[in-house]
Structure formats: C-alpha cells, structure tokens
C-alpha cells in the first residue's frame, strides 16, 4: 500500500458526460501528479500540482482540468467525454527534491 | 525531444534464469532515472531511483545500474512472483517532477 488513495476505483459513463476523479496524497506529500495509462500510449503525464499551485502541464486536453485543495487532496475533472478517454487514471504524490513518486491504485474509466 | 525506450517488450524466463532489462533514454539533462514494477490493473510500485552514471542500487533479486545513455535492471535467479511489467522513467532537468515513461517490459517467470 503506497499510502495514496484514489476514488472511485471504477467508473462507467457515456460519451459527452463529465466525471470527477479524486486523489488523496500520502501524508506530508505536497506534490500531486496525474497520469493517464492506455494500452497504446503507455503512462502519460497530465499535470502536476505543488501545495495548491499548478507546477507543470503535460499533454492534457482542454476538456480536462484539475485542482489541488488546501488539504492537499486533488481532483481531476474530465468533461465532454469521448470513447478514446477510456483508460486508467493514476494519481501519484511525492515530497522534497528526490521526486520519488508513489502511485495510487488508479481509477479505471470506461466511456461507452 | 525527451524519450525513453525499453527492451525487450516481453521476456519469458524459467525460474532461476537470470537476465537483464534495458532502458535507453535521451533527455535534456537527467535529474533522475526511476524503475517501477506494475502488476496488472494496479498502480506502479516504486523500486529505485538512480541519479548519476555509475550508480547502482539493489533490492532482493533486483539490481539497477545507470550509464550516460541507458539503465539496466538485472534480475538474479527470478521467482514466479517477480512476474510483472517493469517500467523505466526519466525526469529531465527543470523545476517540475514530470516523469517520462517507457512502454515497459513484461516479464513472465515460469516455475
């Protein structure tokens, strides 16, 4: 158990809908990262937050947004969902300069 | 462009048969190279971080090494429970923690 929690574990929704994925980092970790994993693309970095502020952005679609709250938990919002958004979404957290990222169990999103 | 390539894509070993997984990278200034293990349907599990060429780290049957262009994950006398996908990732210089992952090597160890 990495100490990173994600909810929900599974999500099935229809095209055009909007969903919110939630992540709680390990105690003491200030950085939260979101990654998408699909069969053809592998693990792709989406976005990083550090202590409530956006730190880095990857290939995150404009339909996707994220935020980190004062209690350091983070939410990833996916809207106008398409079939191609079906994937595993992972959250990771880290502390300090070593950047050893610890991953949560993931949310499996299925868009039908 | 920063890039990570892992080989082979898949590896089948008999229990006790040692081997190595390769991770080649091109990055604009390496801050760290990371190895993860991932079981099907689960989140990646952190194994090692290497920061500079010549560095080595060990954990049980696994040993990771780093050169200026590649990293190797050596598996000595593997057991069936070592079966998993092994992911390599790099962090480039800069002020972000973004990791760039390779596609992984799926290892199957048969008893």
Coordinates of C-alpha atoms in Angstrom, one line a residue:
Chain A
X1 CA 0.0 0.0 0.0
X2 CA 1.6 3.2 -1.2
X3 CA -0.5 5.5 1.1
X4 CA -2.0 7.3 -1.9
X5 CA -5.8 6.8 -2.2
X6 CA -8.0 7.2 -5.3
X7 CA -11.8 7.1 -5.7
X8 CA -13.7 5.7 -7.4
X9 CA -12.0 2.5 -8.4
X10 CA -14.2 2.0 -11.5
X11 CA -16.3 4.5 -13.4
X12 CA -18.5 3.7 -16.4
X13 CA -20.2 6.6 -18.1
X14 CA -21.5 7.7 -21.5
X15 CA -20.0 9.9 -24.2
X16 CA -20.5 13.6 -23.6
X17 CA -20.7 13.2 -19.8
X18 CA -18.5 14.8 -17.1
X19 CA -16.7 12.9 -14.3
X20 CA -14.5 13.8 -11.3
X21 CA -11.7 11.6 -10.1
X22 CA -10.4 12.2 -6.6
X23 CA -6.9 11.6 -5.1
X24 CA -5.6 11.9 -1.5
X25 CA -1.7 12.0 -1.4
X26 CA 0.5 10.4 1.2
X27 CA 0.6 12.2 4.5
X28 CA 3.2 15.0 4.2
X29 CA 3.5 15.0 0.4
X30 CA 3.0 18.4 -1.2
X31 CA 3.1 17.4 -4.8
X32 CA 0.4 15.6 -6.7
X33 CA 0.7 14.2 -10.2
X34 CA -2.0 12.9 -12.6
X35 CA -1.1 10.3 -15.3
X36 CA -3.2 8.5 -17.9
X37 CA -2.4 5.0 -19.0
X38 CA -3.9 3.5 -22.1
X39 CA -2.8 0.3 -24.0
X40 CA -1.4 2.2 -27.0
X41 CA 0.1 5.3 -25.2
X42 CA 1.5 3.9 -22.0
X43 CA 1.8 6.1 -19.0
X44 CA 1.4 9.7 -20.0
X45 CA 1.9 12.7 -17.6
X46 CA -1.1 15.0 -17.5
X47 CA -0.5 17.6 -14.8
X48 CA 1.4 18.4 -11.5
X49 CA 0.3 20.5 -8.5
X50 CA 2.6 21.6 -5.7
X51 CA 1.0 22.8 -2.5
X52 CA -2.1 24.1 -4.3
X53 CA -0.4 25.6 -7.3
X54 CA -0.1 24.2 -10.8
X55 CA 3.6 23.3 -11.4
X56 CA 3.7 21.6 -14.7
X57 CA 1.4 20.6 -17.6
X58 CA 1.8 17.7 -20.0
X59 CA -0.4 16.6 -22.9
X60 CA -3.6 17.4 -21.0
X61 CA -6.6 18.0 -23.2
X62 CA -8.5 21.3 -22.8
X63 CA -11.6 19.2 -21.8
X64 CA -9.6 18.1 -18.7
X65 CA -8.9 20.2 -15.7
X66 CA -7.5 19.6 -12.2
X67 CA -7.1 21.4 -8.9
X68 CA -5.4 20.8 -5.5
X69 CA -7.3 21.9 -2.4
X70 CA -5.9 23.4 0.8
X71 CA -6.0 19.9 2.5
X72 CA -3.8 18.8 -0.5
X73 CA -6.2 16.4 -2.0
X74 CA -6.7 16.7 -5.7
X75 CA -9.4 16.3 -8.2
X76 CA -9.2 15.6 -12.0
X77 CA -12.3 16.7 -13.9
X78 CA -12.9 15.2 -17.4
X79 CA -15.7 16.6 -19.5
X80 CA -17.3 16.1 -22.9
X81 CA -16.0 12.5 -22.6
X82 CA -15.1 10.6 -25.7
X83 CA -14.6 6.8 -26.3
X84 CA -10.9 7.5 -26.5
X85 CA -10.8 8.8 -23.0
X86 CA -11.3 5.3 -21.6
X87 CA -8.1 4.5 -19.7
X88 CA -6.6 4.0 -16.3
X89 CA -6.0 7.3 -14.5
X90 CA -3.4 7.3 -11.8
X91 CA -2.5 9.9 -9.2
X92 CA 0.9 10.0 -7.6
X93 CA 2.5 12.0 -4.8
X94 CA 6.0 13.0 -3.7
X95 CA 7.8 15.1 -1.2
X96 CA 11.1 17.0 -1.5
X97 CA 13.7 17.1 -4.2
X98 CA 14.1 13.3 -4.6
X99 CA 10.8 13.2 -6.6
X100 CA 10.2 9.5 -5.8
X101 CA 6.6 9.4 -6.9
X102 CA 4.3 6.9 -5.1
X103 CA 1.2 5.9 -7.2
X104 CA -2.3 5.2 -6.1
X105 CA -4.3 2.2 -7.2
X106 CA -5.9 4.1 -10.1
X107 CA -9.4 4.8 -11.4
X108 CA -10.5 2.7 -14.4
X109 CA -12.7 4.9 -16.6
X110 CA -14.8 3.3 -19.3
X111 CA -16.7 5.6 -21.7
X112 CA -19.5 3.9 -23.6
Chain B
X1 CA 12.6 15.5 -27.5
X2 CA 13.0 13.6 -24.3
X3 CA 12.4 9.9 -24.9
X4 CA 12.6 6.5 -23.1
X5 CA 12.8 3.2 -24.9
X6 CA 12.7 -0.2 -23.1
X7 CA 13.7 -3.6 -24.5
X8 CA 12.7 -6.2 -24.8
X9 CA 8.9 -5.6 -24.9
X10 CA 8.3 -9.1 -23.3
X11 CA 10.6 -11.6 -21.6
X12 CA 9.9 -15.2 -20.6
X13 CA 12.3 -16.8 -18.2
X14 CA 12.5 -20.1 -16.3
X15 CA 12.7 -19.8 -12.5
X16 CA 16.3 -19.2 -11.6
X17 CA 17.3 -18.0 -15.1
X18 CA 19.0 -14.6 -14.6
X19 CA 18.6 -11.8 -17.2
X20 CA 18.6 -8.0 -17.8
X21 CA 16.1 -5.5 -18.9
X22 CA 17.3 -2.4 -20.8
X23 CA 16.1 1.2 -20.7
X24 CA 17.7 3.7 -23.2
X25 CA 17.0 7.3 -22.8
X26 CA 17.6 10.7 -24.4
X27 CA 16.9 13.6 -22.1
X28 CA 18.0 17.3 -21.9
X29 CA 19.8 16.9 -18.6
X30 CA 19.0 13.9 -16.4
X31 CA 17.8 14.7 -12.9
X32 CA 16.8 11.1 -12.1
X33 CA 16.0 7.7 -13.6
X34 CA 13.3 5.7 -11.9
X35 CA 12.3 2.0 -12.0
X36 CA 8.8 0.8 -11.2
X37 CA 7.1 -2.5 -11.1
X38 CA 3.4 -2.7 -12.2
X39 CA 1.1 -5.7 -11.7
X40 CA -2.0 -6.0 -14.0
X41 CA -4.7 -3.5 -13.1
X42 CA -2.6 -1.9 -10.2
X43 CA -0.6 1.3 -9.8
X44 CA 3.1 1.3 -10.4
X45 CA 5.2 0.4 -7.4
X46 CA 8.4 2.4 -6.8
X47 CA 11.6 0.3 -6.9
X48 CA 14.7 2.5 -7.4
X49 CA 16.0 6.0 -8.3
X50 CA 19.4 6.5 -9.9
X51 CA 20.9 10.0 -10.2
X52 CA 24.3 9.7 -11.9
X53 CA 26.3 7.4 -14.2
X54 CA 28.0 4.6 -12.4
X55 CA 25.4 4.5 -9.6
X56 CA 23.9 1.1 -8.6
X57 CA 21.0 0.1 -6.3
X58 CA 19.9 -3.3 -5.1
X59 CA 16.8 -4.8 -3.6
X60 CA 16.4 -8.5 -3.1
X61 CA 16.9 -10.1 -6.6
X62 CA 16.9 -6.8 -8.5
X63 CA 19.9 -4.6 -9.2
X64 CA 19.6 -1.4 -11.2
X65 CA 22.6 0.3 -12.9
X66 CA 23.0 3.6 -14.8
X67 CA 25.2 4.8 -17.6
X68 CA 25.1 8.1 -19.5
X69 CA 22.7 6.6 -22.1
X70 CA 21.0 3.7 -20.5
X71 CA 20.0 1.8 -17.4
X72 CA 19.8 -1.9 -16.8
X73 CA 17.6 -3.8 -14.4
X74 CA 19.3 -7.1 -13.6
X75 CA 17.2 -9.9 -12.2
X76 CA 19.1 -12.6 -10.5
X77 CA 17.6 -16.1 -10.0
X78 CA 14.0 -14.8 -10.6
X79 CA 11.0 -16.4 -9.0
X80 CA 7.4 -16.6 -10.4
X81 CA 6.4 -13.8 -8.1
X82 CA 8.7 -11.5 -10.0
X83 CA 6.4 -11.7 -13.0
X84 CA 5.1 -8.1 -13.7
X85 CA 5.7 -5.2 -16.1
X86 CA 8.8 -3.2 -15.3
X87 CA 8.6 0.5 -16.2
X88 CA 11.5 2.9 -16.6
X89 CA 11.0 6.7 -16.3
X90 CA 13.2 9.7 -16.5
X91 CA 13.0 13.2 -15.0
X92 CA 14.6 15.9 -17.0
X93 CA 16.3 19.0 -15.5
X94 CA 14.0 21.8 -14.6
X95 CA 11.6 22.7 -11.9
X96 CA 8.9 20.1 -12.5
X97 CA 8.5 16.5 -11.3
X98 CA 7.2 15.3 -14.7
X99 CA 8.2 11.7 -15.4
X100 CA 8.6 10.4 -18.9
X101 CA 7.9 6.7 -19.0
X102 CA 9.0 3.9 -21.4
X103 CA 6.5 1.4 -22.7
X104 CA 7.7 -1.2 -20.2
X105 CA 9.0 -4.8 -20.3
X106 CA 6.5 -7.5 -19.4
X107 CA 8.4 -10.3 -17.5
X108 CA 7.0 -13.8 -17.1
X109 CA 8.8 -16.2 -14.9
X110 CA 7.7 -19.8 -15.2
X111 CA 8.2 -22.3 -12.4

